[in-house]
Amino acid sequence: MRQTVTIPPAEIDRQLALCDQIHTLLEDRPGQKLAFVDTYGCQQNEADSERLRGYLARMGYAFSDTEEGADLVLLNTCAVREHAEQRVFGNVGALSHTKRRHPGQIICVCGCMARQEHVVERLKKSFPYVDLVFGPQLLWQFPELLLKKMTEGKRVFAAGDEIGTVAEGIPTVRQNRLKGWVSIMYGCNNFCTYCIVPYVRGRERSRQPQEILDEVRSLVDAGYKDITLLGQNVNSYGKDLDLGVDFAWLLEQVNAIPGEFLIRFMTSHPKDAGPRLFDAMAACEKVAPVLHLPFQSGSSRVLKAMNRGYTREHYLELIAQLRQRIPNIVLTSDVIVGFPGETQEEFEETLSLIEAVRYDALFTFIFSPRRGTPAAKLPDPMPKEQKSANFQRLLRRQNEISGEKHQAYIGKDGLLTARTDGGRLIHLKADPSCIGTWQQAKITGASTWALFGELA
Ligand code: SAM
Ligand code: SF4
Ligand code: F3S
């Protein structure tokens, strides 16, 4: 049953009117008001920050790239690993000094960390100068929460629930004029045992196809060349909509939008990806020949403990089906080293999987226990040093593979911007007038990290 709460358009109009009210309040104070938005974590957060900036612009703020001297600082946080959280707490700590030098400064913390009770408690107790804290499900209400802080003077803490909302009509200020993020859905239902995302982002909910298509159309009209469709598991797009639509259908619809642009998407979950998606990718000429398909572990036993819903064999079968249809596919993936209980033999299975698949690039993580997730309670006997050594071995081997794969580009022509159509970074000899256009290029060199080339 569909539980998504769609925010009525009149509510967003009300938020926009509150932006105008804040605008009037700010006009009473001298000088241009500056806001600094600091984004952590994934592209979903980048996309959310663009909407937060949209609201801020409507309130009359201009943007600064530093917290020093900013009238408003907004930290859009990530909770996916311990390291991300520590960085945020470190930076919130440092803000006590900037605020002392600029006493009127308003400090806001939002995003995935702000949806966790223990984080909110810590912010309440140990960081008394943080003014406003709100979870990702309440992004649409930012103007109202900020105005409350501004007019009542008290600190504001708001979390939102797990069902989650879909809100349309929030303005955006985008960071890039060529590459546009488009969220097609929010939240996650998969509950991989290591992952905090479903707890902080709420249940899976899809945007209406018409809203997505209108947004892509307006980006293409504005000259965007590279559109990335975003969701934690884009392959379950539409399941909650009762419209009989799915992600492959959506790709076809986006592909049919007139204009010269590339379509990318992330993230795909192997349990929901398959021939229907691969066929659509092959058939849609605007869809870049690139797929990010996280495997997380090469061991079927560990995958089961992770609640991933597929085996090593099924994953490898998917890769074979994909390569059969799109032989030049650029493949990237995520992998976790040191999941609780992972044995040395099971780690070797992860190594053998990357050997078998030969990814173009791999995002490697050491397991980080997240409070409230099942995996955080599992016995974890492997010493840190051994996990770290395994991690380094995996990284070294992948770097060699990426380097070897890049060598294979030498002498080949491709359709290039500063990235190839497959998303590989290329250092290209070309005039700046080429920015934002597609050019044929000759690849003349390659390193582990990038390709080198010139206009053909
Ligand atoms: N929804 C996507 C998926 O299923 O692949 C991405 C989710 S997460 C934002 C990005 C990556 O972070 C995951 O693919 C996983 O490799 C990693 N990750 C998530 N939780 C983690 C944890 N507790 N420790 C280490 N890595 C983690
Ligand atoms: Fe996390 Fe798994 Fe959902 Fe990805 S699919 S966001 S890894 S729970
Ligand atoms: Fe982090 Fe939240 Fe994204 S936890 S990775 S910002 S969904």
XYZ file of N, CA and C in Angstrom, residues 236-333:
294
model
N 13.865 0.066 -8.496
C 12.513 -0.157 -7.962
C 11.645 1.078 -8.173
N 12.088 1.968 -9.069
C 11.270 3.137 -9.387
C 9.859 2.695 -9.802
N 8.855 3.396 -9.310
C 7.484 3.191 -9.779
C 6.699 2.129 -9.041
N 7.414 1.265 -8.261
C 6.694 0.168 -7.594
C 5.599 0.684 -6.664
N 5.762 1.887 -6.143
C 4.791 2.433 -5.185
C 3.743 3.320 -5.868
N 3.789 3.414 -7.190
C 2.939 4.410 -7.850
C 1.623 3.871 -8.400
N 1.485 2.546 -8.540
C 0.272 1.959 -9.133
C -0.020 2.519 -10.528
N 1.017 2.852 -11.290
C 0.786 3.381 -12.641
C 1.236 2.375 -13.697
N 1.757 1.247 -13.240
C 2.279 0.253 -14.179
C 3.562 0.701 -14.865
N 4.305 1.601 -14.233
C 5.550 2.067 -14.850
C 6.748 1.503 -14.073
N 7.894 1.397 -14.746
C 9.111 0.965 -14.057
C 10.293 1.799 -14.547
N 11.492 1.483 -14.056
C 12.641 2.329 -14.375
C 13.019 2.254 -15.855
N 12.911 1.061 -16.438
C 13.264 0.929 -17.861
C 12.344 1.832 -18.697
N 11.070 1.848 -18.350
C 10.106 2.730 -19.036
C 10.524 4.197 -18.871
N 10.901 4.562 -17.637
C 11.289 5.957 -17.393
C 12.504 6.343 -18.246
N 13.484 5.419 -18.335
C 14.667 5.692 -19.170
C 14.246 5.982 -20.602
N 13.313 5.171 -21.124
C 12.850 5.370 -22.503
C 12.186 6.737 -22.664
N 11.403 7.121 -21.658
C 10.716 8.427 -21.721
C 11.726 9.574 -21.687
N 12.715 9.463 -20.829
C 13.727 10.531 -20.742
C 14.511 10.586 -22.051
N 14.818 9.402 -22.573
C 15.560 9.308 -23.825
C 14.819 9.980 -24.979
N 13.476 9.969 -24.909
C 12.662 10.530 -25.993
C 12.592 12.055 -25.946
N 13.095 12.662 -24.885
C 13.077 14.125 -24.799
C 14.043 14.683 -25.854
N 13.565 15.608 -26.704
C 14.443 16.128 -27.763
C 15.635 16.885 -27.177
N 16.767 16.810 -27.871
C 17.942 17.557 -27.429
C 19.164 16.667 -27.396
N 20.335 17.309 -27.282
C 21.594 16.581 -27.279
C 22.087 16.503 -25.831
N 21.920 15.371 -25.203
C 22.373 15.234 -23.814
C 22.580 13.761 -23.484
N 23.330 13.516 -22.411
C 23.587 12.150 -21.949
C 22.765 11.871 -20.704
N 22.343 10.625 -20.572
C 21.580 10.218 -19.393
C 22.423 9.220 -18.589
N 22.577 9.495 -17.299
C 23.193 8.524 -16.391
C 22.211 8.262 -15.263
N 22.495 7.261 -14.456
C 21.616 7.010 -13.308
C 22.401 6.259 -12.247
N 21.996 6.485 -11.000
C 22.563 5.725 -9.903
C 21.695 5.867 -8.671
N 21.585 4.782 -7.855
C 22.329 3.554 -7.929
C 21.408 2.407 -8.340
N 21.980 1.415 -9.046
C 21.236 0.220 -9.394
C 21.530 -0.859 -8.366
N 20.517 -1.589 -7.977
C 20.707 -2.696 -7.042
C 20.661 -4.007 -7.836
N 21.681 -4.857 -7.685
C 21.731 -6.093 -8.480
C 20.494 -6.974 -8.328
N 19.824 -6.921 -7.174
C 18.675 -7.820 -7.022
C 17.517 -7.380 -7.918
N 17.479 -6.105 -8.326
C 16.374 -5.606 -9.155
C 16.803 -5.244 -10.568
N 18.081 -5.434 -10.898
C 18.546 -5.119 -12.258
C 18.492 -6.404 -13.090
N 18.310 -6.247 -14.388
C 18.251 -7.456 -15.215
C 18.072 -7.104 -16.674
N 17.788 -8.129 -17.506
C 17.717 -7.938 -18.956
C 16.803 -6.787 -19.390
N 15.692 -6.565 -18.676
C 14.802 -5.484 -19.111
C 15.506 -4.132 -19.040
N 16.267 -3.917 -17.949
C 17.037 -2.678 -17.826
C 18.143 -2.616 -18.881
N 18.878 -3.731 -19.047
C 20.010 -3.731 -19.981
C 19.529 -3.503 -21.416
N 18.379 -4.091 -21.762
C 17.821 -3.880 -23.099
C 17.479 -2.398 -23.302
N 16.878 -1.792 -22.282
C 16.514 -0.373 -22.401
C 17.775 0.481 -22.538
N 18.807 0.151 -21.760
C 20.062 0.913 -21.865
C 20.631 0.805 -23.278
N 20.612 -0.403 -23.818
C 21.185 -0.630 -25.151
C 20.368 0.108 -26.220
N 19.049 0.159 -26.018
C 18.178 0.736 -27.045
C 18.153 2.265 -26.996
N 18.455 2.853 -25.840
C 18.339 4.308 -25.693
C 19.684 4.958 -26.011
N 19.734 5.711 -27.125
C 21.033 6.216 -27.589
C 21.594 7.289 -26.675
N 20.753 7.928 -25.860
C 21.272 8.982 -24.976
C 21.778 8.434 -23.651
N 21.473 7.183 -23.363
C 21.929 6.597 -22.097
C 23.419 6.257 -22.221
N 24.236 6.831 -21.356
C 25.677 6.609 -21.410
C 25.979 5.129 -21.167
N 26.980 4.585 -21.871
C 27.306 3.162 -21.684
C 28.103 2.969 -20.400
N 27.440 3.186 -19.285
C 28.131 3.095 -17.997
C 27.131 2.591 -16.971
N 27.598 1.715 -16.085
C 26.703 1.231 -15.023
C 27.469 1.115 -13.714
N 26.877 1.723 -12.679
C 27.400 1.552 -11.321
C 26.543 0.474 -10.679
N 27.135 -0.692 -10.436
C 26.366 -1.831 -9.915
C 27.093 -2.397 -8.689
N 26.805 -1.835 -7.503
C 27.538 -2.247 -6.303
C 27.383 -3.740 -6.019
N 28.508 -4.419 -5.754
C 28.393 -5.849 -5.416
C 28.601 -6.082 -3.927
N 29.318 -5.216 -3.245
C 29.526 -5.214 -1.785
C 30.411 -6.340 -1.279
N 30.244 -7.569 -1.811
C 31.102 -8.681 -1.403
C 31.080 -9.736 -2.491
N 32.199 -10.471 -2.618
C 32.276 -11.553 -3.602
C 31.862 -12.892 -3.013
N 31.467 -12.910 -1.748
C 31.103 -14.164 -1.094
C 29.595 -14.252 -0.898
N 28.998 -15.332 -1.382
C 27.542 -15.489 -1.243
C 27.134 -15.563 0.225
N 27.992 -16.119 1.073
C 27.656 -16.210 2.499
C 27.582 -14.799 3.091
N 28.561 -13.959 2.773
C 28.564 -12.586 3.296
C 27.397 -11.792 2.709
N 27.110 -11.993 1.419
C 25.987 -11.274 0.790
C 24.679 -11.597 1.499
N 24.539 -12.852 1.936
C 23.329 -13.243 2.662
C 23.298 -12.528 4.010
N 24.435 -12.486 4.682
C 24.492 -11.810 5.984
C 24.251 -10.307 5.828
N 24.555 -9.790 4.653
C 24.306 -8.360 4.367
C 22.848 -8.100 3.961
N 22.077 -9.175 3.740
C 20.694 -9.060 3.256
C 20.636 -8.376 1.882
N 21.550 -8.778 0.991
C 21.581 -8.118 -0.308
C 20.620 -8.738 -1.320
N 20.194 -9.991 -1.094
C 19.174 -10.554 -1.982
C 19.708 -11.098 -3.301
N 21.014 -11.352 -3.416
C 21.559 -12.029 -4.601
C 22.822 -12.785 -4.190
N 23.257 -13.691 -5.062
C 24.480 -14.450 -4.799
C 25.597 -13.951 -5.723
N 26.811 -14.407 -5.447
C 27.941 -14.112 -6.326
C 27.632 -14.571 -7.756
N 27.054 -15.778 -7.871
C 26.792 -16.355 -9.192
C 25.771 -15.501 -9.954
N 24.734 -15.077 -9.254
C 23.714 -14.247 -9.902
C 24.331 -12.925 -10.376
N 25.166 -12.345 -9.532
C 25.808 -11.074 -9.898
C 26.646 -11.251 -11.168
N 27.461 -12.311 -11.193
C 28.322 -12.528 -12.365
C 27.492 -12.792 -13.621
N 26.363 -13.453 -13.439
C 25.454 -13.709 -14.553
C 24.919 -12.376 -15.109
N 24.576 -11.449 -14.185
C 24.099 -10.131 -14.616
C 25.152 -9.425 -15.473
N 26.405 -9.470 -14.994
C 27.486 -8.794 -15.731
C 27.613 -9.408 -17.136
N 27.481 -10.725 -17.213
C 27.580 -11.393 -18.524
C 26.438 -10.936 -19.438
N 25.227 -10.898 -18.895
C 24.066 -10.454 -19.702
C 24.263 -9.024 -20.190
N 24.793 -8.182 -19.308
C 25.000 -6.776 -19.647
C 26.051 -6.636 -20.744
N 27.168 -7.353 -20.592
C 28.259 -7.224 -21.578
C 27.881 -7.806 -22.931
N 26.976 -8.780 -22.894
C 26.495 -9.338 -24.145
C 25.756 -8.252 -24.940
N 25.002 -7.412 -24.236
C 24.218 -6.372 -24.918
C 25.023 -5.115 -25.179
N 25.908 -4.741 -24.225
C 26.686 -3.499 -24.353
C 28.159 -3.836 -24.091
N 28.862 -4.329 -25.106
C 30.227 -4.830 -24.884
C 31.195 -3.765 -24.338
N 30.974 -2.480 -24.707
C 31.910 -1.440 -24.262
C 31.471 -0.805 -22.945
N 30.591 -1.434 -22.193
C 30.049 -0.847 -20.968
C 31.178 -0.497 -19.986
N 31.116 0.691 -19.418
C 32.053 1.085 -18.357
C 31.393 0.711 -17.032
N 32.078 -0.143 -16.272
C 31.480 -0.691 -15.046
C 32.171 -0.165 -13.803
N 31.376 0.313 -12.847
C 31.936 0.709 -11.555
C 31.112 0.044 -10.448
N 31.675 0.040 -9.245
C 30.992 -0.676 -8.174
C 31.437 -0.187 -6.798
